[in-house]
PDB file of C-alpha atoms in Angstrom:
ATOM      1  CA  MET A  20      42.020  -5.510 -26.234  1.00 37.00           C
ATOM      2  CA  ALA A  21      39.392  -3.494 -24.359  1.00 40.00           C
ATOM      3  CA  ARG A  22      36.142  -2.092 -25.599  1.00 43.00           C
ATOM      4  CA  GLU A  23      35.152   0.994 -23.569  1.00 46.00           C
ATOM      5  CA  GLY A  24      36.117  -0.691 -20.309  1.00 46.00           C
ATOM      6  CA  VAL A  25      34.603  -4.108 -20.979  1.00 56.00           C
ATOM      7  CA  SER A  26      37.388  -6.675 -21.506  1.00 62.00           C
ATOM      8  CA  ASP A  27      37.116  -9.493 -24.017  1.00 72.00           C
ATOM      9  CA  ARG A  28      38.057 -11.901 -21.240  1.00 72.00           C
ATOM     10  CA  LEU A  29      35.112 -10.815 -19.098  1.00 77.00           C
ATOM     11  CA  ILE A  30      32.613 -11.177 -21.929  1.00 81.00           C
ATOM     12  CA  GLY A  31      34.161 -14.463 -22.952  1.00 81.00           C
ATOM     13  CA  LEU A  32      33.981 -15.803 -19.407  1.00 81.00           C
ATOM     14  CA  LEU A  33      30.338 -14.809 -19.005  1.00 83.00           C
ATOM     15  CA  SER A  34      29.437 -16.312 -22.374  1.00 85.00           C
ATOM     16  CA  VAL A  35      31.414 -19.588 -22.265  1.00 81.00           C
ATOM     17  CA  ARG A  36      30.757 -20.405 -18.612  1.00 83.00           C
ATOM     18  CA  GLY A  37      27.250 -18.978 -18.587  1.00 82.00           C
ATOM     19  CA  GLU A  38      25.538 -22.234 -17.603  1.00 86.00           C
ATOM     20  CA  ASP A  39      27.898 -22.973 -14.700  1.00 88.00           C
ATOM     21  CA  LEU A  40      27.981 -19.399 -13.435  1.00 88.00           C
ATOM     22  CA  GLY A  41      24.208 -19.110 -13.722  1.00 88.00           C
ATOM     23  CA  ALA A  42      23.705 -22.321 -11.729  1.00 91.00           C
ATOM     24  CA  GLU A  43      26.079 -21.161  -8.987  1.00 92.00           C
ATOM     25  CA  TRP A  44      24.341 -17.767  -8.904  1.00 93.00           C
ATOM     26  CA  ALA A  45      20.952 -19.472  -8.554  1.00 93.00           C
ATOM     27  CA  ASP A  46      22.278 -21.658  -5.706  1.00 92.00           C
ATOM     28  CA  LYS A  47      23.548 -18.638  -3.753  1.00 92.00           C
ATOM     29  CA  VAL A  48      20.332 -16.661  -4.223  1.00 94.00           C
ATOM     30  CA  THR A  49      18.069 -19.604  -3.363  1.00 92.00           C
ATOM     31  CA  GLY A  50      20.014 -20.109  -0.140  1.00 91.00           C
ATOM     32  CA  SER A  51      19.810 -16.426   0.789  1.00 90.00           C
ATOM     33  CA  LEU A  52      16.017 -16.490   0.361  1.00 90.00           C
ATOM     34  CA  GLY A  53      15.652 -19.318   2.837  1.00 86.00           C
ATOM     35  CA  GLY A  54      13.812 -21.614   0.454  1.00 83.00           C
ATOM     36  CA  ARG A  55      10.810 -19.291   0.293  1.00 89.00           C
ATOM     37  CA  VAL A  56      11.152 -19.251  -3.499  1.00 91.00           C
ATOM     38  CA  SER A  57      11.791 -22.494  -5.358  1.00 92.00           C
ATOM     39  CA  ARG A  58      15.152 -22.970  -7.003  1.00 91.00           C
ATOM     40  CA  ALA A  59      13.438 -23.516 -10.352  1.00 93.00           C
ATOM     41  CA  GLU A  60      11.755 -20.127 -10.086  1.00 93.00           C
ATOM     42  CA  VAL A  61      14.961 -18.396  -8.996  1.00 93.00           C
ATOM     43  CA  GLU A  62      16.914 -20.037 -11.826  1.00 93.00           C
ATOM     44  CA  ARG A  63      14.335 -18.918 -14.381  1.00 93.00           C
ATOM     45  CA  GLU A  64      14.458 -15.303 -13.146  1.00 94.00           C
ATOM     46  CA  LEU A  65      18.244 -15.115 -12.982  1.00 94.00           C
ATOM     47  CA  GLN A  66      18.808 -16.880 -16.297  1.00 93.00           C
ATOM     48  CA  GLU A  67      16.743 -14.246 -18.074  1.00 94.00           C
ATOM     49  CA  ILE A  68      18.638 -11.468 -16.301  1.00 94.00           C
ATOM     50  CA  TYR A  69      22.005 -13.120 -17.013  1.00 92.00           C
ATOM     51  CA  THR A  70      21.273 -13.489 -20.728  1.00 91.00           C
ATOM     52  CA  ALA A  71      20.091  -9.884 -21.021  1.00 92.00           C
ATOM     53  CA  LEU A  72      23.113  -8.653 -19.045  1.00 91.00           C
ATOM     54  CA  VAL A  73      25.625 -10.431 -21.281  1.00 89.00           C
ATOM     55  CA  ALA A  74      23.875  -9.050 -24.364  1.00 88.00           C
ATOM     56  CA  ALA A  75      24.033  -5.516 -22.912  1.00 88.00           C
ATOM     57  CA  LEU A  76      27.727  -5.888 -22.108  1.00 84.00           C
ATOM     58  CA  GLY A  77      28.311  -6.753 -25.757  1.00 81.00           C
ATOM     59  CA  SER A  78      27.591  -3.112 -26.533  1.00 78.00           C
ATOM     60  CA  GLY A  79      30.742  -2.171 -24.626  1.00 69.00           C
ATOM     61  CA  SER A  80      28.958  -0.120 -21.944  1.00 72.00           C
ATOM     62  CA  LEU A  81      29.240  -0.551 -18.177  1.00 74.00           C
ATOM     63  CA  GLU A  82      26.959   2.323 -17.234  1.00 74.00           C
ATOM     64  CA  GLY A  83      23.807   0.244 -16.814  1.00 74.00           C
ATOM     65  CA  ARG A  84      21.529   3.150 -17.734  1.00 75.00           C
ATOM     66  CA  GLY A  85      21.495   3.217 -21.527  1.00 78.00           C
ATOM     67  CA  GLU A  86      18.953   1.778 -23.911  1.00 85.00           C
ATOM     68  CA  GLU A  87      21.009  -1.391 -24.233  1.00 87.00           C
ATOM     69  CA  TYR A  88      20.182  -2.125 -20.573  1.00 90.00           C
ATOM     70  CA  GLY A  89      16.452  -1.650 -21.065  1.00 91.00           C
ATOM     71  CA  GLU A  90      15.674  -5.360 -20.897  1.00 93.00           C
ATOM     72  CA  VAL A  91      17.941  -5.857 -17.885  1.00 93.00           C
ATOM     73  CA  ARG A  92      16.195  -3.081 -15.976  1.00 93.00           C
ATOM     74  CA  ALA A  93      12.767  -4.380 -17.005  1.00 95.00           C
ATOM     75  CA  LEU A  94      13.613  -7.847 -15.672  1.00 95.00           C
ATOM     76  CA  LEU A  95      15.046  -6.388 -12.457  1.00 95.00           C
ATOM     77  CA  THR A  96      11.873  -4.328 -12.054  1.00 95.00           C
ATOM     78  CA  GLU A  97       9.786  -7.498 -12.288  1.00 95.00           C
ATOM     79  CA  LEU A  98      12.040  -9.298  -9.814  1.00 95.00           C
ATOM     80  CA  SER A  99      11.948  -6.379  -7.344  1.00 95.00           C
ATOM     81  CA  ARG A 100       8.165  -6.091  -7.497  1.00 94.00           C
ATOM     82  CA  ASN A 101       7.766  -9.818  -6.962  1.00 93.00           C
ATOM     83  CA  ARG A 102      10.114  -9.767  -3.955  1.00 93.00           C
ATOM     84  CA  ALA A 103       8.280  -6.794  -2.446  1.00 92.00           C
ATOM     85  CA  LEU A 104       4.885  -8.487  -2.855  1.00 90.00           C
ATOM     86  CA  GLN A 105       6.287 -11.738  -1.441  1.00 91.00           C
ATOM     87  CA  GLY A 106       7.414  -9.932   1.714  1.00 91.00           C
ATOM     88  CA  PHE A 107      11.182 -10.057   1.251  1.00 93.00           C
ATOM     89  CA  SER A 108      13.407  -7.295   2.616  1.00 93.00           C
ATOM     90  CA  PRO A 109      15.296  -4.736   0.489  1.00 93.00           C
ATOM     91  CA  THR A 110      18.572  -6.458   1.470  1.00 93.00           C
ATOM     92  CA  GLU A 111      17.337  -9.845   0.267  1.00 93.00           C
ATOM     93  CA  THR A 112      16.122  -8.262  -2.971  1.00 94.00           C
ATOM     94  CA  ALA A 113      19.352  -6.427  -3.807  1.00 94.00           C
ATOM     95  CA  GLY A 114      21.342  -9.434  -2.607  1.00 93.00           C
ATOM     96  CA  SER A 115      20.035 -11.371  -5.595  1.00 93.00           C
ATOM     97  CA  VAL A 116      22.082  -9.035  -7.808  1.00 94.00           C
ATOM     98  CA  PHE A 117      25.108  -8.684  -5.542  1.00 94.00           C
ATOM     99  CA  ALA A 118      25.476 -12.477  -5.339  1.00 93.00           C
ATOM    100  CA  LEU A 119      26.750 -12.488  -8.928  1.00 92.00           C
ATOM    101  CA  LYS A 120      29.836 -10.600  -7.754  1.00 90.00           C
ATOM    102  CA  GLU A 121      30.647 -13.425  -5.340  1.00 89.00           C
ATOM    103  CA  VAL A 122      30.278 -15.945  -8.154  1.00 89.00           C
ATOM    104  CA  LEU A 123      32.637 -14.057 -10.503  1.00 85.00           C
ATOM    105  CA  GLU A 124      35.248 -12.994  -7.953  1.00 84.00           C
ATOM    106  CA  PRO A 125      37.262 -16.261  -7.904  1.00 82.00           C
ATOM    107  CA  ALA A 126      37.366 -16.439 -11.698  1.00 74.00           C
ATOM    108  CA  LEU A 127      38.514 -12.855 -12.216  1.00 73.00           C
ATOM    109  CA  THR A 128      40.755 -12.195  -9.203  1.00 70.00           C
ATOM    110  CA  GLY A 129      42.719 -15.451  -9.021  1.00 64.00           C
ATOM    111  CA  LYS A 130      45.468 -16.691 -11.319  1.00 58.00           C
ATOM    112  CA  ASP A 131      45.688 -14.772 -14.595  1.00 56.00           C
ATOM    113  CA  SER A 132      43.350 -12.307 -12.956  1.00 62.00           C
ATOM    114  CA  ASP A 133      41.609  -9.411 -14.628  1.00 67.00           C
ATOM    115  CA  VAL A 134      41.022  -7.288 -11.532  1.00 74.00           C
ATOM    116  CA  PRO A 135      40.233  -4.042 -13.399  1.00 76.00           C
ATOM    117  CA  ALA A 136      37.509  -5.808 -15.382  1.00 75.00           C
ATOM    118  CA  TYR A 137      36.102  -7.352 -12.211  1.00 78.00           C
ATOM    119  CA  LEU A 138      36.039  -4.009 -10.386  1.00 83.00           C
ATOM    120  CA  GLU A 139      34.269  -2.315 -13.292  1.00 81.00           C
ATOM    121  CA  PHE A 140      31.738  -5.129 -13.542  1.00 85.00           C
ATOM    122  CA  ALA A 141      31.246  -5.078  -9.755  1.00 88.00           C
ATOM    123  CA  GLY A 142      30.475  -1.366 -10.016  1.00 89.00           C
ATOM    124  CA  LEU A 143      27.861  -2.119 -12.667  1.00 90.00           C
ATOM    125  CA  LEU A 144      26.255  -4.727 -10.404  1.00 92.00           C
ATOM    126  CA  ASP A 145      26.256  -2.223  -7.517  1.00 93.00           C
ATOM    127  CA  ARG A 146      24.308   0.251  -9.653  1.00 93.00           C
ATOM    128  CA  LEU A 147      21.857  -2.433 -10.746  1.00 94.00           C
ATOM    129  CA  GLY A 148      21.466  -3.538  -7.133  1.00 94.00           C
ATOM    130  CA  LEU A 149      20.608   0.015  -6.084  1.00 94.00           C
ATOM    131  CA  PHE A 150      18.107   0.135  -8.926  1.00 94.00           C
ATOM    132  CA  THR A 151      16.346  -2.924  -7.496  1.00 95.00           C
ATOM    133  CA  ILE A 152      16.104  -1.191  -4.105  1.00 95.00           C
ATOM    134  CA  GLU A 153      14.541   1.881  -5.732  1.00 95.00           C
ATOM    135  CA  VAL A 154      11.927  -0.266  -7.482  1.00 95.00           C
ATOM    136  CA  TYR A 155      11.352  -2.292  -4.315  1.00 95.00           C
ATOM    137  CA  THR A 156      10.782   0.893  -2.296  1.00 94.00           C
ATOM    138  CA  ARG A 157       8.297   2.304  -4.811  1.00 94.00           C
ATOM    139  CA  THR A 158       6.415  -0.999  -4.876  1.00 93.00           C
ATOM    140  CA  ARG A 159       6.210  -1.147  -1.081  1.00 92.00           C
ATOM    141  CA  GLU A 160       4.994   2.457  -0.954  1.00 92.00           C
ATOM    142  CA  GLU A 161       2.298   1.670  -3.527  1.00 91.00           C
ATOM    143  CA  LEU A 162       1.314  -1.445  -1.571  1.00 89.00           C
ATOM    144  CA  ILE A 163       1.103   0.460   1.723  1.00 88.00           C
ATOM    145  CA  ALA A 164      -0.949   3.221   0.091  1.00 86.00           C
ATOM    146  CA  ALA A 165      -3.349   0.652  -1.395  1.00 83.00           C
ATOM    147  CA  GLN A 166      -3.702  -1.117   1.957  1.00 79.00           C
ATOM    148  CA  ALA A 167      -4.320   2.197   3.723  1.00 75.00           C
ATOM    149  CA  GLU A 168      -7.043   3.013   1.212  1.00 74.00           C
ATOM    150  CA  GLN A 169      -8.640  -0.402   1.719  1.00 71.00           C
ATOM    151  CA  LEU A 170      -8.540   0.035   5.502  1.00 71.00           C
ATOM    152  CA  LEU A 171     -10.088   3.464   5.107  1.00 65.00           C
ATOM    153  CA  GLU A 172     -12.916   1.965   3.075  1.00 65.00           C
ATOM    154  CA  LEU A 173     -13.464  -0.769   5.641  1.00 64.00           C
ATOM    155  CA  SER A 174     -13.377   1.681   8.549  1.00 66.00           C
ATOM    156  CA  THR A 175     -16.154   3.840   7.111  1.00 74.00           C
ATOM    157  CA  PRO A 176     -19.129   1.555   6.396  1.00 84.00           C
ATOM    158  CA  VAL A 177     -22.515   2.947   5.425  1.00 88.00           C
ATOM    159  CA  VAL A 178     -25.470   0.733   6.309  1.00 91.00           C
ATOM    160  CA  LYS A 179     -29.188   0.920   5.631  1.00 91.00           C
ATOM    161  CA  LEU A 180     -30.996   1.001   8.986  1.00 92.00           C
ATOM    162  CA  TRP A 181     -34.547   1.450   7.720  1.00 91.00           C
ATOM    163  CA  ASP A 182     -36.343   2.470   4.582  1.00 91.00           C
ATOM    164  CA  GLY A 183     -35.194   6.035   4.051  1.00 93.00           C
ATOM    165  CA  VAL A 184     -32.603   5.929   6.872  1.00 95.00           C
ATOM    166  CA  ILE A 185     -28.889   5.128   6.562  1.00 96.00           C
ATOM    167  CA  GLY A 186     -26.266   4.920   9.296  1.00 94.00           C
ATOM    168  CA  VAL A 187     -22.573   5.769   9.332  1.00 92.00           C
ATOM    169  CA  PRO A 188     -20.854   4.251  12.384  1.00 90.00           C
ATOM    170  CA  LEU A 189     -17.463   5.868  12.950  1.00 87.00           C
ATOM    171  CA  VAL A 190     -14.647   4.230  14.890  1.00 83.00           C
ATOM    172  CA  GLY A 191     -11.273   5.830  15.594  1.00 81.00           C
ATOM    173  CA  THR A 192      -9.844   9.222  14.732  1.00 80.00           C
ATOM    174  CA  LEU A 193     -11.641  11.369  12.175  1.00 76.00           C
ATOM    175  CA  ASP A 194      -9.143  13.279  10.013  1.00 77.00           C
ATOM    176  CA  SER A 195      -9.494  15.193   6.745  1.00 76.00           C
ATOM    177  CA  ALA A 196      -8.833  12.197   4.465  1.00 75.00           C
ATOM    178  CA  ARG A 197     -11.282  10.010   6.320  1.00 78.00           C
ATOM    179  CA  THR A 198     -13.886  12.772   6.398  1.00 79.00           C
ATOM    180  CA  MET A 199     -13.772  12.987   2.610  1.00 81.00           C
ATOM    181  CA  THR A 200     -14.272   9.228   2.360  1.00 82.00           C
ATOM    182  CA  VAL A 201     -17.177   9.324   4.823  1.00 84.00           C
ATOM    183  CA  MET A 202     -18.773  12.196   2.959  1.00 85.00           C
ATOM    184  CA  GLU A 203     -18.428  10.563  -0.461  1.00 87.00           C
ATOM    185  CA  LYS A 204     -19.744   7.187   0.704  1.00 88.00           C
ATOM    186  CA  MET A 205     -22.639   8.709   2.631  1.00 91.00           C
ATOM    187  CA  LEU A 206     -23.735  10.968  -0.222  1.00 91.00           C
ATOM    188  CA  GLN A 207     -23.543   8.060  -2.667  1.00 92.00           C
ATOM    189  CA  ALA A 208     -25.571   5.893  -0.276  1.00 93.00           C
ATOM    190  CA  LEU A 209     -28.227   8.638   0.004  1.00 94.00           C
ATOM    191  CA  ILE A 210     -28.559   8.564  -3.784  1.00 93.00           C
ATOM    192  CA  ASP A 211     -28.465   4.761  -4.094  1.00 93.00           C
ATOM    193  CA  THR A 212     -31.056   4.129  -1.371  1.00 93.00           C
ATOM    194  CA  GLY A 213     -33.180   7.225  -1.907  1.00 93.00           C
ATOM    195  CA  SER A 214     -32.830   8.022   1.810  1.00 94.00           C
ATOM    196  CA  GLU A 215     -33.581  11.401   3.346  1.00 94.00           C
ATOM    197  CA  GLN A 216     -32.248  10.651   6.824  1.00 95.00           C
ATOM    198  CA  ALA A 217     -28.675   9.831   7.843  1.00 96.00           C
ATOM    199  CA  ILE A 218     -27.325   8.986  11.273  1.00 96.00           C
ATOM    200  CA  ILE A 219     -23.651   9.613  11.998  1.00 94.00           C
ATOM    201  CA  ASP A 220     -22.736   7.582  15.064  1.00 94.00           C
ATOM    202  CA  ILE A 221     -19.567   8.706  16.867  1.00 91.00           C
ATOM    203  CA  THR A 222     -19.759   6.237  19.759  1.00 90.00           C
ATOM    204  CA  GLY A 223     -16.447   4.761  18.612  1.00 88.00           C
ATOM    205  CA  VAL A 224     -14.684   8.127  18.209  1.00 86.00           C
ATOM    206  CA  PRO A 225     -12.381   8.472  21.240  1.00 86.00           C
ATOM    207  CA  ALA A 226     -12.450  12.267  21.431  1.00 82.00           C
ATOM    208  CA  VAL A 227     -14.081  15.209  19.741  1.00 84.00           C
ATOM    209  CA  ASP A 228     -12.070  18.382  19.274  1.00 85.00           C
ATOM    210  CA  THR A 229     -12.608  21.454  17.138  1.00 86.00           C
ATOM    211  CA  GLU A 230     -11.168  19.763  14.042  1.00 84.00           C
ATOM    212  CA  VAL A 231     -13.377  16.667  14.406  1.00 84.00           C
ATOM    213  CA  ALA A 232     -16.419  18.876  14.970  1.00 86.00           C
ATOM    214  CA  GLN A 233     -15.646  20.855  11.813  1.00 86.00           C
ATOM    215  CA  HIS A 234     -15.381  17.607   9.838  1.00 85.00           C
ATOM    216  CA  LEU A 235     -18.774  16.495  11.162  1.00 87.00           C
ATOM    217  CA  LEU A 236     -20.355  19.836  10.311  1.00 89.00           C
ATOM    218  CA  LYS A 237     -19.013  19.691   6.750  1.00 88.00           C
ATOM    219  CA  THR A 238     -20.495  16.232   6.308  1.00 88.00           C
ATOM    220  CA  VAL A 239     -23.899  17.381   7.607  1.00 91.00           C
ATOM    221  CA  VAL A 240     -23.887  20.429   5.323  1.00 91.00           C
ATOM    222  CA  ALA A 241     -23.026  18.243   2.310  1.00 91.00           C
ATOM    223  CA  ALA A 242     -25.941  15.931   3.165  1.00 93.00           C
ATOM    224  CA  ARG A 243     -28.311  18.873   3.450  1.00 93.00           C
ATOM    225  CA  LEU A 244     -27.301  20.051   0.018  1.00 93.00           C
ATOM    226  CA  MET A 245     -28.496  16.640  -1.176  1.00 90.00           C
ATOM    227  CA  GLY A 246     -31.833  17.187   0.551  1.00 92.00           C
ATOM    228  CA  ALA A 247     -31.117  14.899   3.508  1.00 94.00           C
ATOM    229  CA  GLU A 248     -31.058  15.570   7.249  1.00 94.00           C
ATOM    230  CA  CYS A 249     -28.414  14.200   9.618  1.00 95.00           C
ATOM    231  CA  THR A 250     -28.550  13.168  13.240  1.00 95.00           C
ATOM    232  CA  ILE A 251     -25.369  12.726  15.263  1.00 94.00           C
ATOM    233  CA  SER A 252     -25.506   9.978  17.863  1.00 95.00           C
ATOM    234  CA  GLY A 253     -23.040   8.757  20.482  1.00 92.00           C
ATOM    235  CA  ILE A 254     -22.790  12.026  22.394  1.00 90.00           C
ATOM    236  CA  ARG A 255     -21.421  10.667  25.680  1.00 89.00           C
ATOM    237  CA  PRO A 256     -21.171  12.837  28.822  1.00 89.00           C
ATOM    238  CA  GLN A 257     -17.409  13.344  28.366  1.00 86.00           C
ATOM    239  CA  ILE A 258     -17.859  14.391  24.748  1.00 86.00           C
ATOM    240  CA  ALA A 259     -20.739  16.714  25.657  1.00 87.00           C
ATOM    241  CA  GLN A 260     -18.530  18.399  28.261  1.00 88.00           C
ATOM    242  CA  THR A 261     -15.699  18.752  25.766  1.00 86.00           C
ATOM    243  CA  ILE A 262     -17.999  20.277  23.140  1.00 86.00           C
ATOM    244  CA  VAL A 263     -19.291  22.817  25.650  1.00 88.00           C
ATOM    245  CA  ALA A 264     -15.777  23.634  26.902  1.00 88.00           C
ATOM    246  CA  LEU A 265     -14.529  24.210  23.351  1.00 85.00           C
ATOM    247  CA  GLY A 266     -17.506  26.400  22.528  1.00 87.00           C
ATOM    248  CA  ILE A 267     -18.464  24.203  19.561  1.00 84.00           C
ATOM    249  CA  ASP A 268     -21.926  24.988  18.221  1.00 84.00           C
ATOM    250  CA  PHE A 269     -23.776  22.297  16.299  1.00 85.00           C
ATOM    251  CA  GLY A 270     -26.580  24.754  15.633  1.00 85.00           C
ATOM    252  CA  ASP A 271     -29.817  23.055  14.638  1.00 89.00           C
ATOM    253  CA  ILE A 272     -28.182  19.657  14.054  1.00 91.00           C
ATOM    254  CA  ALA A 273     -29.954  16.981  16.062  1.00 93.00           C
ATOM    255  CA  THR A 274     -27.724  15.119  18.534  1.00 93.00           C
ATOM    256  CA  LYS A 275     -28.603  12.009  20.527  1.00 93.00           C
ATOM    257  CA  ALA A 276     -26.907   9.959  23.219  1.00 92.00           C
ATOM    258  CA  THR A 277     -27.411   6.563  21.574  1.00 93.00           C
ATOM    259  CA  LEU A 278     -27.916   5.112  18.119  1.00 92.00           C
ATOM    260  CA  ALA A 279     -31.335   3.816  19.210  1.00 93.00           C
ATOM    261  CA  ASP A 280     -32.444   7.338  20.163  1.00 93.00           C
ATOM    262  CA  ALA A 281     -31.135   8.682  16.869  1.00 94.00           C
ATOM    263  CA  LEU A 282     -32.959   6.010  14.871  1.00 93.00           C
ATOM    264  CA  ARG A 283     -36.188   6.738  16.703  1.00 92.00           C
ATOM    265  CA  HIS A 284     -35.737  10.456  15.979  1.00 92.00           C
ATOM    266  CA  ALA A 285     -34.991   9.809  12.289  1.00 92.00           C
ATOM    267  CA  LEU A 286     -38.047   7.577  11.935  1.00 91.00           C
ATOM    268  CA  ARG A 287     -40.261  10.269  13.440  1.00 90.00           C
ATOM    269  CA  ARG A 288     -38.822  12.752  10.957  1.00 88.00           C
ATOM    270  CA  SER A 289     -39.654  10.296   8.191  1.00 85.00           C
ATOM    271  CA  GLY A 290     -43.250  10.061   9.398  1.00 81.00           C
ATOM    272  CA  VAL A 291     -43.038   6.521  10.740  1.00 78.00           C
ATOM    273  CA  ALA A 292     -45.507   5.983  13.559  1.00 68.00           C
ATOM    274  CA  PHE A 293     -44.667   3.450  16.244  1.00 60.00           C
ATOM    275  CA  SER A 294     -45.464   2.882  19.886  1.00 61.00           C
ATOM    276  CA  ARG A 295     -43.444   1.496  22.759  1.00 61.00           C
ATOM    277  CA  PRO A 296     -44.195  -2.150  23.697  1.00 60.00           C
ATOM    278  CA  ALA A 297     -46.207  -2.675  26.861  1.00 55.00           C
ATOM    279  CA  PRO A 298     -44.150  -3.823  29.872  1.00 60.00           C
ATOM    280  CA  GLN A 299     -44.254  -7.572  30.400  1.00 62.00           C
ATOM    281  CA  GLY A 300     -45.866  -9.073  33.499  1.00 58.00           C
ATOM    282  CA  GLY A 301     -48.568  -6.400  33.831  1.00 50.00           C
ATOM    283  CA  ALA A 302     -48.666  -3.390  36.111  1.00 46.00           C
ATOM    284  CA  ARG A 303     -47.806  -3.731  39.763  1.00 43.00           C
TER     285      ARG A 303
END
């Protein structure tokens, strides 16, 4: 007697031999993961999934998408996220589901076989395996996005150089996303430190084109709206030639060759008086 495609024999097999089948499933999955996850942990994960799967099959559905499969999908989501965070591949992750087909195949395709039931159940496991890949992919995308954001934060430090003077050393390519981060961090630092001078050092920027120049100008304008003045340092000969060739006009924005020159200029703007040290050894 069949109930919407789920045979009594299949449900009976999964229920009666649950402990043995679950142990064999755990052995196969543990081996496929190369021992990077303990067998006890794998057995705990799969036992929960197995129990929820058998309960869902009791509803008579093999779709794998209905409410009765809510717990199964929730457990597979947890497993997929854990595998993604642990550095496993999509194949290894989905393989944890597909391994159950290998465990059930001898019992359902041998003597007194129930091949139709096995094929339908294998199809269900295929759909659940694809679901784990979807969750895995989303998790990896979220992880990559979070890491990119962290790298962006680390690549745009804002440091206090002097009372009233902050510095923003830039290294690498300056694109729109990074410009927004630089601008936000610099403006916040101006508020937090009460500074009125900011130095944007582009010594580590490999090349300056029209787009990079526009990003720099936007940052300077934003600082001016906050009542602060900016100095751009790190204008090397090659960059100066490129700026001239492109016809880029920095207007009245102060530019300096080195960070030291820019700091000296910013201190003068702030009203700090200082003198150069006398040469050592006396005059000759």
